[in-house]
Tab-separated table of C-alpha atoms in Angstrom:
chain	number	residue	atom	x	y	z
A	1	UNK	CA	0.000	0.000	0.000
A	2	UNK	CA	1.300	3.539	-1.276
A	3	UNK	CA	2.088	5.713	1.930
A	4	UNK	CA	-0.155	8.979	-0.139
A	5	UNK	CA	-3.704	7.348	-1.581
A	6	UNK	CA	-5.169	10.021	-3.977
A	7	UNK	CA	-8.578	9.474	-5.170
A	8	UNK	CA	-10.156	9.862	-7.725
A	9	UNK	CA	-7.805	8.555	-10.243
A	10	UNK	CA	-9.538	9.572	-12.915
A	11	UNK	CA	-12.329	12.487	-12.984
A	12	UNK	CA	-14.119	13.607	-16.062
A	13	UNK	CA	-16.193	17.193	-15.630
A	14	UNK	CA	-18.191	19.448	-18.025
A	15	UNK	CA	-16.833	22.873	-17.806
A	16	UNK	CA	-17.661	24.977	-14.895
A	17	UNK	CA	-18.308	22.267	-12.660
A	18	UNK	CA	-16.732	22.485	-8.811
A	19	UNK	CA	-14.114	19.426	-8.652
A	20	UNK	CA	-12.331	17.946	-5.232
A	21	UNK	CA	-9.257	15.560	-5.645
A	22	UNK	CA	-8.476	14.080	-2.471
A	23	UNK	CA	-5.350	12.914	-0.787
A	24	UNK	CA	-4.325	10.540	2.274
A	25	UNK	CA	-1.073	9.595	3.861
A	26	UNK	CA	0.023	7.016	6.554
A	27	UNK	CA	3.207	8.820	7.699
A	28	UNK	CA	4.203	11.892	9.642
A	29	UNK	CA	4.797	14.859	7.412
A	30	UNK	CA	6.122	18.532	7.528
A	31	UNK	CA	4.706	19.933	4.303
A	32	UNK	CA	2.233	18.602	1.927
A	33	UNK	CA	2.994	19.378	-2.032
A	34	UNK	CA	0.089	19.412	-4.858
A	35	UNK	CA	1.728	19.606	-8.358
A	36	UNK	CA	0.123	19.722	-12.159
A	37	UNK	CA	1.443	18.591	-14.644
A	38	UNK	CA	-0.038	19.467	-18.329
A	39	UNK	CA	-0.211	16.500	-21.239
A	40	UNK	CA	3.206	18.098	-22.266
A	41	UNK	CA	4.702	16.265	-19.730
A	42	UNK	CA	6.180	19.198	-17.041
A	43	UNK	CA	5.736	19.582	-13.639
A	44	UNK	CA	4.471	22.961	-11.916
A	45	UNK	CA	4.385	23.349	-7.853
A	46	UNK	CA	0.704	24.540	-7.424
A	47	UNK	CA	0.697	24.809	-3.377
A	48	UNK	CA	3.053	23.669	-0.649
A	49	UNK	CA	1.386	23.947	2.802
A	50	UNK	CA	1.655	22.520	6.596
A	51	UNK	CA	-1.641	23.490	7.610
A	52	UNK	CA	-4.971	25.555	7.048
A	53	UNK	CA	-5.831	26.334	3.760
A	54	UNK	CA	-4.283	28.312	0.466
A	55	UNK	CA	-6.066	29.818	-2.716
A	56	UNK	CA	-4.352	30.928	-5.929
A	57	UNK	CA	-6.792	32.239	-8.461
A	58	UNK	CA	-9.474	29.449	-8.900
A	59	UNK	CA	-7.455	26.717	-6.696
A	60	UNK	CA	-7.445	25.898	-3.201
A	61	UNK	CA	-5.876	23.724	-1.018
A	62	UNK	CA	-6.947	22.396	2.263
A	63	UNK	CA	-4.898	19.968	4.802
A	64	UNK	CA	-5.969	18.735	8.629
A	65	UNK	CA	-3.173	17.517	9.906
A	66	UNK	CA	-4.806	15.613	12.445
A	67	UNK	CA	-6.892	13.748	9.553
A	68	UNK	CA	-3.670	13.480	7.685
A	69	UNK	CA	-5.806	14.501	4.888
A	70	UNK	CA	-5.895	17.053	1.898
A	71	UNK	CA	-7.532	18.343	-0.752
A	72	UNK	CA	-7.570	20.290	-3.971
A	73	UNK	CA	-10.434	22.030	-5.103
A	74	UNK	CA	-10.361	23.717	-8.799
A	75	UNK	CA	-13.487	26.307	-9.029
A	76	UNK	CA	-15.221	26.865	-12.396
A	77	UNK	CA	-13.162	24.673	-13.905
A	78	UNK	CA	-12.188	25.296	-17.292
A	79	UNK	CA	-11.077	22.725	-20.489
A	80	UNK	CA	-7.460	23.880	-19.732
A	81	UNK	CA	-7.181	22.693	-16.101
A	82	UNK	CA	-7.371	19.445	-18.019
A	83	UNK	CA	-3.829	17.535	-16.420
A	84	UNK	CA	-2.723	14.621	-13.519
A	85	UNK	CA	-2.719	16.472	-10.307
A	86	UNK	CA	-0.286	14.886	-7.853
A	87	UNK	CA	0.201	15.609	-3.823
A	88	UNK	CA	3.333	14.731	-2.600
A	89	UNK	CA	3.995	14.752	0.891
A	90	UNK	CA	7.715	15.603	2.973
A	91	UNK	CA	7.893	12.780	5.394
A	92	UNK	CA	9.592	14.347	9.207
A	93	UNK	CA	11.696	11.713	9.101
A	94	UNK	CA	13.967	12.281	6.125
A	95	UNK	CA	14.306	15.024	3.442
A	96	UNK	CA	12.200	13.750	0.421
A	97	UNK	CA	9.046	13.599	-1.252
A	98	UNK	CA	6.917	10.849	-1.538
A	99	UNK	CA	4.213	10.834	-4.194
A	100	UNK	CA	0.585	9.959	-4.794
A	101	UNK	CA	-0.068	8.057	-8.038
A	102	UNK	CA	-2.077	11.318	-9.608
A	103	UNK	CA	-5.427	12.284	-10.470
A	104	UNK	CA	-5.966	12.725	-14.481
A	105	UNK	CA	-8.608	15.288	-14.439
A	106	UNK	CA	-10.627	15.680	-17.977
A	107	UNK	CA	-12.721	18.988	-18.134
A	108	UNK	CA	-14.590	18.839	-21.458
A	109	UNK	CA	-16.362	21.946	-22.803
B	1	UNK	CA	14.623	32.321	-19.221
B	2	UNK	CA	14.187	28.456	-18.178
B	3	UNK	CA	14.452	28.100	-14.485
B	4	UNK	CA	15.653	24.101	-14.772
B	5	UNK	CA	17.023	22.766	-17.835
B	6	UNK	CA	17.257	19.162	-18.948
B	7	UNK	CA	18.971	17.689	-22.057
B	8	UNK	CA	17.829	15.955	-24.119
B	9	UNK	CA	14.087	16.114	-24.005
B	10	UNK	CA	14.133	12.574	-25.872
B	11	UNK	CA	16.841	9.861	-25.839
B	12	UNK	CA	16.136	6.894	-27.938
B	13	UNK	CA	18.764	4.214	-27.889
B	14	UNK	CA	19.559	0.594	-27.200
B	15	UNK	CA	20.010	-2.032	-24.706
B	16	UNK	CA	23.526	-1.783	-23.388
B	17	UNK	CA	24.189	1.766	-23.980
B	18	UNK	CA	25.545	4.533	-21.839
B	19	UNK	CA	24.307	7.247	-21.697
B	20	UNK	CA	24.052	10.703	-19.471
B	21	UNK	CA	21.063	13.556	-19.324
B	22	UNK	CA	22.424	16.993	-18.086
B	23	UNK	CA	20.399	19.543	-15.885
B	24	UNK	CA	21.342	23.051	-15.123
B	25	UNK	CA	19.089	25.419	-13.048
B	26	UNK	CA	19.772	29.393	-13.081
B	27	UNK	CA	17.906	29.487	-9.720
B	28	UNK	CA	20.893	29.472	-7.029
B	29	UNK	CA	19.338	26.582	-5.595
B	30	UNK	CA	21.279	24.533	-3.164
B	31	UNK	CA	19.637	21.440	-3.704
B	32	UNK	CA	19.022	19.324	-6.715
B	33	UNK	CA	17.068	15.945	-7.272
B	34	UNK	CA	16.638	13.358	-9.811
B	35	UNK	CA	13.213	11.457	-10.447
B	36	UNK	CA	12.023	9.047	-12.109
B	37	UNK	CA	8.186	8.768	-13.399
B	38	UNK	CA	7.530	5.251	-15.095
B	39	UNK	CA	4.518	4.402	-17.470
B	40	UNK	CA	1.994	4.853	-15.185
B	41	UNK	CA	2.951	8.531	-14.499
B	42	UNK	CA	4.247	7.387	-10.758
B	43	UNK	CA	7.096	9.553	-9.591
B	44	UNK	CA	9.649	8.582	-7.632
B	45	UNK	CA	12.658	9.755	-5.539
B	46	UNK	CA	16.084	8.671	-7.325
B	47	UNK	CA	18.736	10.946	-6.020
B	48	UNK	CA	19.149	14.415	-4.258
B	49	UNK	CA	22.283	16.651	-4.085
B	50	UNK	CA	22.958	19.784	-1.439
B	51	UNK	CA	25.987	21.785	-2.640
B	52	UNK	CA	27.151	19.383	-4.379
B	53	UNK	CA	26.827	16.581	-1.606
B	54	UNK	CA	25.190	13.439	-2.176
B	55	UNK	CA	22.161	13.193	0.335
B	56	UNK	CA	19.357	10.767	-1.087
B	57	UNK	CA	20.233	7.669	-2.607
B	58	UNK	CA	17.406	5.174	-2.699
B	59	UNK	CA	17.749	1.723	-3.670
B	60	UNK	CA	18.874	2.619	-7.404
B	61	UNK	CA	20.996	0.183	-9.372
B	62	UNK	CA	25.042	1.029	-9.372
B	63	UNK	CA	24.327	1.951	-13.350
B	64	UNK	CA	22.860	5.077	-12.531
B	65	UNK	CA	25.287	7.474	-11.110
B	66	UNK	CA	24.612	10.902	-10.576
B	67	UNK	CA	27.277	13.967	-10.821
B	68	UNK	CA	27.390	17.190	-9.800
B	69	UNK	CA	30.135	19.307	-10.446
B	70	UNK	CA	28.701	22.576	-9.298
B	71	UNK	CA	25.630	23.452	-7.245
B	72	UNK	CA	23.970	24.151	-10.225
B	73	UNK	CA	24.356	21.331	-11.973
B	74	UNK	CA	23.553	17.569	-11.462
B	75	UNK	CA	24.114	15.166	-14.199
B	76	UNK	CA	22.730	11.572	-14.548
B	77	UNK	CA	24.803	9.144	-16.024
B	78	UNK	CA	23.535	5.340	-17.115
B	79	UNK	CA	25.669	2.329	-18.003
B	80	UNK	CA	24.383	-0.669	-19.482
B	81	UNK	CA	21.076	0.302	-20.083
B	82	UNK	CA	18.109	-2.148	-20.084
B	83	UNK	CA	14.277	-2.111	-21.292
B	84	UNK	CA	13.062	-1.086	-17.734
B	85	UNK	CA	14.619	2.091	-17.479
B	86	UNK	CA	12.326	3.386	-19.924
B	87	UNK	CA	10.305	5.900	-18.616
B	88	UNK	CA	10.804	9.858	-18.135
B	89	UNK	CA	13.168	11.477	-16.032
B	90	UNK	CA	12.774	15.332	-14.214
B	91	UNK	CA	15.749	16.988	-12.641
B	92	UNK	CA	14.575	19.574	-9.911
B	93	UNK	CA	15.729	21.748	-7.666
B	94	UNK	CA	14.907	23.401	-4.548
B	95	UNK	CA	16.078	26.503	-2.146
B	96	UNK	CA	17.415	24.347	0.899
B	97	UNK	CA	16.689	21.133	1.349
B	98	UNK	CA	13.058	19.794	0.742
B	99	UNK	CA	11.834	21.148	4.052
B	100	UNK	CA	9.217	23.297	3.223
B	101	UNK	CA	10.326	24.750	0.179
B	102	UNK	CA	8.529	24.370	-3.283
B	103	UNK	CA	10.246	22.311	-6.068
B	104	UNK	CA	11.233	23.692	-9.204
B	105	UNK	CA	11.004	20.914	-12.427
B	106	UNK	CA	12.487	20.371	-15.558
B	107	UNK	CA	10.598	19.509	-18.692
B	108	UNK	CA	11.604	15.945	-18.475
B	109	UNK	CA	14.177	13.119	-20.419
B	110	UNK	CA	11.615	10.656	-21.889
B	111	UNK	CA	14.189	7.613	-22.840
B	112	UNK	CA	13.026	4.952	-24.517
B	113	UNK	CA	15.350	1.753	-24.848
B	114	UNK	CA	14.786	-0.448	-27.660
């Protein structure tokens, strides 16, 4: 069993539709990473956080520690949020990032 | 200007090759990282450098060796390749360390071995 579960794996939505992707670890963590990355193939940091909550534009992020939970949410989603979303989480006890398998979100117009 | 540079984007080649993938970044990050991300778009953790000092090295085989001869660079070299090192590579880099500081990723290597 993968120490980050994301879920879905795979999301379709019609444009303009409010999405969630969802992520779960097992281990202890000082930072929690959620990353994009476009059918070109590269990799953007979207958010890094420890706790609370973060919004950039139509994204936010959400983590309870306690839970050992997190979330992405993508408002009015558009065709070009179309991409894998991966969280990635820094374990406390050793400097790297583990990852989720990704969540290929599909917005169609 | 690219913040992390990897070359080539694509490597073809064939069993039994070496072969090495360069990446710079123009960030004046301290640390650098190597991933890999096989077919099924799973990343994981290959290698990380601080200042030019190995500090990650999961269980990789001995045909992968990274160099890097300044803090801005980190190199991945490959001996004998074989089919299942097909799959895309990112370089990144980071600030200080991975604690709490936002990664910064290259475009990718996609090598295919034939």
């Amino acid at each position: 069993k993968n120490e980050v579960e994301q879920s879905p794996q795979n999301l379709t939505a019609q444009e303009g539709e409010f999405i969630t992707i969802n992520c779960s670890y097992s281990v202890g963590i000082s930072a929690l990473h959620w990353l994009q990355q476009h059918p070109g193939g590269g990799i953007v940091s979207l958010f890094m956080l420890s706790s609370g909550k973060k919004k950039h534009g139509r994204l936010i992020a959400t983590i309870n520690i306690q839970e050992k939970h997190s979330s992405l949410h993508i408002t009015a989603s558009h065709p070009r949020d179309s991409a894998v979303y991966i969280c990635a989480v820094e374990e406390t006890s050793g400097s790297r990032l583990t990852f989720g398998e990704g969540t290929q979100l599909t917005v169609n117009p | 200007d690219t913040a992390v540079s990897q070359t080539p984007k694509y490597l073809v080649t064939q069993m039994g090759n070496d072969k090495s993938i360069k990446c710079e970044q123009n960030l004046g990050h301290d640390t650098m990282y190597w991933y890999k991300q096989d077919s099924k778009k799973f990343l994981k953790i290959m290698f990380s450098y601080n200042n030019k000092e190995l500090i990650i090295n999961e269980t990789v085989p001995n045909r992968f060796s990274p160099k890097s001869p300044d803090k801005a660079h980190l190199n991945l070299h490959i001996n004998s390749l074989e089919l299942g090192d097909s799959a895309v590579y990112f370089c990144a880099s980071s600030p200080r360390g991975t604690l709490g500081q936002p990664q910064h990723f290259g475009d990718g290597t996609r090598l295919s071995i034939l």
